[in-house]
Short mmCIF file of N, CA and C in Angstrom, two decimals:
data_model
loop_
_atom_site.label_atom_id
_atom_site.label_comp_id
_atom_site.label_asym_id
_atom_site.label_seq_id
_atom_site.Cartn_x
_atom_site.Cartn_y
_atom_site.Cartn_z
N MET S 1 0.85 -1.18 0.00
CA MET S 1 0.00 0.00 0.00
C MET S 1 0.89 1.24 0.00
N PRO S 2 0.68 2.17 -0.94
CA PRO S 2 1.48 3.40 -0.95
C PRO S 2 1.33 4.17 0.36
N ASP S 3 2.32 5.02 0.62
CA ASP S 3 2.34 5.78 1.89
C ASP S 3 1.08 6.61 2.11
N SER S 4 0.61 7.28 1.06
CA SER S 4 -0.58 8.14 1.23
C SER S 4 -1.80 7.31 1.57
N GLN S 5 -1.94 6.13 0.96
CA GLN S 5 -3.08 5.27 1.28
C GLN S 5 -2.97 4.75 2.70
N ASN S 6 -1.76 4.39 3.11
CA ASN S 6 -1.55 3.92 4.47
C ASN S 6 -1.87 5.03 5.48
N GLU S 7 -1.43 6.23 5.16
CA GLU S 7 -1.70 7.37 6.04
C GLU S 7 -3.20 7.65 6.11
N HIS S 8 -3.88 7.60 4.96
CA HIS S 8 -5.33 7.80 4.95
C HIS S 8 -6.02 6.75 5.81
N ALA S 9 -5.61 5.51 5.68
CA ALA S 9 -6.22 4.42 6.45
C ALA S 9 -6.03 4.64 7.95
N GLN S 10 -4.85 5.07 8.36
CA GLN S 10 -4.59 5.32 9.77
C GLN S 10 -5.42 6.50 10.29
N GLN S 11 -5.46 7.58 9.53
CA GLN S 11 -6.23 8.75 9.95
C GLN S 11 -7.71 8.42 10.03
N LEU S 12 -8.20 7.69 9.04
CA LEU S 12 -9.61 7.32 9.02
C LEU S 12 -9.95 6.43 10.20
N THR S 13 -9.10 5.47 10.49
CA THR S 13 -9.34 4.56 11.61
C THR S 13 -9.42 5.34 12.92
N GLN S 14 -8.52 6.29 13.11
CA GLN S 14 -8.55 7.12 14.32
C GLN S 14 -9.85 7.91 14.42
N LEU S 15 -10.29 8.43 13.30
CA LEU S 15 -11.48 9.28 13.27
C LEU S 15 -12.75 8.50 13.53
N ILE S 16 -12.87 7.33 12.93
CA ILE S 16 -14.16 6.61 12.97
C ILE S 16 -14.24 5.53 14.04
N SER S 17 -13.14 5.18 14.67
CA SER S 17 -13.16 4.07 15.63
C SER S 17 -14.18 4.24 16.76
N PRO S 18 -14.41 5.45 17.27
CA PRO S 18 -15.41 5.56 18.34
C PRO S 18 -16.87 5.57 17.84
N LEU S 19 -17.09 5.62 16.54
CA LEU S 19 -18.44 5.74 16.00
C LEU S 19 -19.15 4.40 15.93
N GLY S 20 -20.44 4.41 16.21
CA GLY S 20 -21.26 3.23 16.02
C GLY S 20 -21.56 3.04 14.54
N ALA S 21 -22.10 1.89 14.20
CA ALA S 21 -22.35 1.54 12.80
C ALA S 21 -23.29 2.53 12.12
N MET S 22 -24.40 2.88 12.76
CA MET S 22 -25.37 3.78 12.13
C MET S 22 -24.84 5.21 12.05
N HIS S 23 -24.05 5.61 13.02
CA HIS S 23 -23.43 6.94 12.98
C HIS S 23 -22.45 7.00 11.80
N LEU S 24 -21.67 5.96 11.64
CA LEU S 24 -20.72 5.89 10.54
C LEU S 24 -21.44 5.85 9.19
N ALA S 25 -22.55 5.14 9.13
CA ALA S 25 -23.34 5.09 7.89
C ALA S 25 -23.86 6.48 7.52
N GLN S 26 -24.26 7.25 8.53
CA GLN S 26 -24.72 8.61 8.26
C GLN S 26 -23.58 9.51 7.80
N LEU S 27 -22.42 9.39 8.42
CA LEU S 27 -21.25 10.16 7.99
C LEU S 27 -20.91 9.83 6.54
N THR S 28 -20.98 8.56 6.20
CA THR S 28 -20.68 8.13 4.83
C THR S 28 -21.67 8.75 3.85
N ALA S 29 -22.93 8.77 4.23
CA ALA S 29 -23.95 9.38 3.37
C ALA S 29 -23.67 10.87 3.18
N PHE S 30 -23.36 11.58 4.26
CA PHE S 30 -23.04 13.01 4.15
C PHE S 30 -21.84 13.22 3.24
N CYS S 31 -20.85 12.35 3.33
CA CYS S 31 -19.64 12.44 2.50
C CYS S 31 -19.99 12.38 1.01
N PHE S 32 -20.99 11.59 0.68
CA PHE S 32 -21.40 11.43 -0.72
C PHE S 32 -22.52 12.41 -1.12
N GLY S 33 -22.91 13.28 -0.20
CA GLY S 33 -23.96 14.24 -0.51
C GLY S 33 -25.35 13.60 -0.57
N LEU S 34 -25.52 12.49 0.12
CA LEU S 34 -26.79 11.77 0.14
C LEU S 34 -27.57 12.08 1.41
N PRO S 35 -28.86 11.75 1.44
CA PRO S 35 -29.62 11.92 2.69
C PRO S 35 -28.97 11.10 3.81
N PRO S 36 -29.03 11.58 5.04
CA PRO S 36 -28.27 10.95 6.13
C PRO S 36 -28.58 9.47 6.37
N LEU S 37 -29.80 9.04 6.12
CA LEU S 37 -30.15 7.66 6.42
C LEU S 37 -29.99 6.73 5.21
N TYR S 38 -29.42 7.21 4.13
CA TYR S 38 -29.31 6.40 2.91
C TYR S 38 -28.60 5.07 3.16
N PHE S 39 -27.39 5.13 3.71
CA PHE S 39 -26.65 3.89 3.94
C PHE S 39 -27.19 3.11 5.13
N CYS S 40 -27.82 3.79 6.07
CA CYS S 40 -28.49 3.08 7.17
C CYS S 40 -29.55 2.15 6.58
N ARG S 41 -30.29 2.67 5.64
CA ARG S 41 -31.35 1.88 4.99
C ARG S 41 -30.74 0.74 4.16
N GLU S 42 -29.69 1.04 3.41
CA GLU S 42 -29.05 0.05 2.56
C GLU S 42 -28.46 -1.11 3.37
N TYR S 43 -27.93 -0.79 4.52
CA TYR S 43 -27.18 -1.78 5.30
C TYR S 43 -27.93 -2.32 6.52
N GLN S 44 -29.17 -1.93 6.73
CA GLN S 44 -29.85 -2.24 7.98
C GLN S 44 -29.89 -3.72 8.33
N ALA S 45 -29.92 -4.61 7.36
CA ALA S 45 -30.00 -6.04 7.64
C ALA S 45 -28.65 -6.67 7.97
N LEU S 46 -27.58 -5.90 7.83
CA LEU S 46 -26.23 -6.43 8.05
C LEU S 46 -25.79 -6.27 9.50
N PRO S 47 -24.88 -7.11 9.95
CA PRO S 47 -24.31 -6.94 11.30
C PRO S 47 -23.53 -5.63 11.39
N SER S 48 -23.43 -5.08 12.57
CA SER S 48 -22.74 -3.80 12.78
C SER S 48 -21.31 -3.81 12.25
N ALA S 49 -20.59 -4.89 12.48
CA ALA S 49 -19.20 -4.96 12.02
C ALA S 49 -19.12 -4.86 10.49
N THR S 50 -20.07 -5.46 9.81
CA THR S 50 -20.09 -5.41 8.34
C THR S 50 -20.43 -4.01 7.86
N ILE S 51 -21.37 -3.37 8.53
CA ILE S 51 -21.74 -1.99 8.18
C ILE S 51 -20.51 -1.09 8.30
N LYS S 52 -19.82 -1.21 9.42
CA LYS S 52 -18.64 -0.38 9.65
C LYS S 52 -17.57 -0.65 8.59
N LYS S 53 -17.36 -1.90 8.24
CA LYS S 53 -16.37 -2.27 7.23
C LYS S 53 -16.73 -1.68 5.86
N GLN S 54 -18.02 -1.80 5.48
CA GLN S 54 -18.47 -1.27 4.19
C GLN S 54 -18.28 0.25 4.14
N CYS S 55 -18.67 0.93 5.20
CA CYS S 55 -18.56 2.39 5.23
C CYS S 55 -17.09 2.82 5.24
N GLU S 56 -16.27 2.11 5.99
CA GLU S 56 -14.84 2.44 6.03
C GLU S 56 -14.23 2.30 4.64
N GLU S 57 -14.59 1.24 3.92
CA GLU S 57 -14.07 1.05 2.56
C GLU S 57 -14.52 2.18 1.64
N ARG S 58 -15.77 2.59 1.74
CA ARG S 58 -16.27 3.69 0.91
C ARG S 58 -15.53 4.98 1.22
N LEU S 59 -15.36 5.28 2.50
CA LEU S 59 -14.68 6.51 2.88
C LEU S 59 -13.21 6.48 2.47
N LEU S 60 -12.58 5.35 2.62
CA LEU S 60 -11.17 5.24 2.25
C LEU S 60 -10.99 5.45 0.74
N LYS S 61 -11.90 4.94 -0.05
CA LYS S 61 -11.83 5.17 -1.50
C LYS S 61 -11.96 6.66 -1.82
N GLN S 62 -12.84 7.33 -1.09
CA GLN S 62 -13.00 8.78 -1.29
C GLN S 62 -11.73 9.52 -0.91
N LEU S 63 -11.10 9.12 0.19
CA LEU S 63 -9.86 9.76 0.61
C LEU S 63 -8.74 9.49 -0.39
N ASP S 64 -8.63 8.25 -0.84
CA ASP S 64 -7.56 7.90 -1.77
C ASP S 64 -7.72 8.60 -3.13
N SER S 65 -8.96 8.83 -3.53
CA SER S 65 -9.18 9.52 -4.81
C SER S 65 -9.17 11.04 -4.63
N GLU S 66 -8.95 11.48 -3.41
CA GLU S 66 -8.90 12.89 -3.05
C GLU S 66 -10.22 13.62 -3.29
N ALA S 67 -11.32 12.86 -3.28
CA ALA S 67 -12.64 13.47 -3.39
C ALA S 67 -13.02 14.17 -2.08
N ILE S 68 -12.41 13.73 -1.00
CA ILE S 68 -12.61 14.34 0.31
C ILE S 68 -11.32 14.16 1.11
N ALA S 69 -11.14 15.00 2.11
CA ALA S 69 -9.95 14.92 2.97
C ALA S 69 -10.40 14.71 4.41
N VAL S 70 -9.49 14.23 5.24
CA VAL S 70 -9.82 13.96 6.64
C VAL S 70 -10.38 15.21 7.34
N PRO S 71 -9.80 16.40 7.13
CA PRO S 71 -10.39 17.58 7.78
C PRO S 71 -11.87 17.82 7.39
N GLN S 72 -12.20 17.48 6.14
CA GLN S 72 -13.60 17.62 5.72
C GLN S 72 -14.49 16.62 6.45
N LEU S 73 -14.00 15.41 6.66
CA LEU S 73 -14.76 14.42 7.43
C LEU S 73 -14.95 14.89 8.87
N GLN S 74 -13.89 15.46 9.44
CA GLN S 74 -13.98 15.99 10.80
C GLN S 74 -15.03 17.11 10.87
N GLN S 75 -15.05 17.95 9.85
CA GLN S 75 -16.02 19.04 9.80
C GLN S 75 -17.45 18.49 9.69
N LEU S 76 -17.64 17.45 8.88
CA LEU S 76 -18.97 16.82 8.77
C LEU S 76 -19.41 16.25 10.11
N LEU S 77 -18.48 15.68 10.84
CA LEU S 77 -18.82 15.14 12.17
C LEU S 77 -19.26 16.24 13.13
N LEU S 78 -18.64 17.40 13.00
CA LEU S 78 -18.96 18.51 13.91
C LEU S 78 -20.22 19.27 13.51
N GLU S 79 -20.42 19.46 12.23
CA GLU S 79 -21.48 20.35 11.76
C GLU S 79 -22.83 19.68 11.55
N LYS S 80 -22.84 18.43 11.18
CA LYS S 80 -24.09 17.75 10.84
C LYS S 80 -24.73 17.16 12.09
N GLU S 81 -26.05 17.03 12.02
CA GLU S 81 -26.78 16.38 13.10
C GLU S 81 -26.97 14.92 12.73
N TYR S 82 -26.76 14.07 13.72
CA TYR S 82 -26.84 12.63 13.50
C TYR S 82 -27.91 12.02 14.40
N PHE S 83 -28.61 11.02 13.87
CA PHE S 83 -29.52 10.24 14.69
C PHE S 83 -28.68 9.25 15.49
N ASP S 84 -29.11 8.97 16.74
CA ASP S 84 -28.38 7.95 17.48
C ASP S 84 -28.69 6.58 16.87
N GLU S 85 -27.99 5.57 17.31
CA GLU S 85 -28.10 4.23 16.71
C GLU S 85 -29.54 3.73 16.69
N GLU S 86 -30.21 3.85 17.83
CA GLU S 86 -31.58 3.33 17.92
C GLU S 86 -32.54 4.11 17.02
N GLU S 87 -32.44 5.42 17.07
CA GLU S 87 -33.33 6.27 16.26
C GLU S 87 -33.12 6.01 14.76
N ALA S 88 -31.88 5.91 14.34
CA ALA S 88 -31.60 5.64 12.93
C ALA S 88 -32.19 4.29 12.52
N SER S 89 -32.00 3.29 13.36
CA SER S 89 -32.54 1.96 13.05
C SER S 89 -34.06 1.98 12.96
N LEU S 90 -34.69 2.69 13.87
CA LEU S 90 -36.16 2.78 13.86
C LEU S 90 -36.67 3.52 12.63
N ARG S 91 -35.96 4.54 12.23
CA ARG S 91 -36.41 5.33 11.08
C ARG S 91 -36.31 4.59 9.75
N VAL S 92 -35.42 3.61 9.67
CA VAL S 92 -35.27 2.87 8.41
C VAL S 92 -35.89 1.47 8.47
N ALA S 93 -36.40 1.10 9.64
CA ALA S 93 -36.99 -0.23 9.78
C ALA S 93 -38.27 -0.32 8.93
N PRO S 94 -38.52 -1.49 8.34
CA PRO S 94 -39.76 -1.64 7.58
C PRO S 94 -40.96 -1.52 8.51
N LEU S 95 -42.01 -0.93 7.99
CA LEU S 95 -43.22 -0.77 8.79
C LEU S 95 -43.89 -2.13 8.98
N ALA S 96 -44.41 -2.34 10.17
CA ALA S 96 -45.12 -3.59 10.44
C ALA S 96 -46.47 -3.55 9.72
N GLU S 97 -46.81 -4.64 9.11
CA GLU S 97 -48.10 -4.73 8.40
C GLU S 97 -49.20 -5.00 9.41
N GLU S 98 -50.30 -4.30 9.24
CA GLU S 98 -51.46 -4.53 10.10
C GLU S 98 -52.35 -5.57 9.47
N ASP S 99 -52.95 -6.42 10.31
CA ASP S 99 -53.86 -7.44 9.79
C ASP S 99 -55.24 -6.88 9.54
#
């Protein structure tokens, strides 16, 4: 892995390690200019570890292609409002059918 990719991976890991899966999914959506719950909805059936891995891969590709930089991700974390894990899950959960 080239030095810049390795550095991006380390910086990203430091930044996102404390985030829960749904929080990270929302950050990923903001990074792509999508509605905040887009990836929460896409990944809702997956285990948390898989969600985090998918989002980390997406963000790392953005960093490596220089579409976004770590300071921009930090700014998104500070400026945007995020649903907590439970609220995000509830908002994207399929509605129960009534009999």
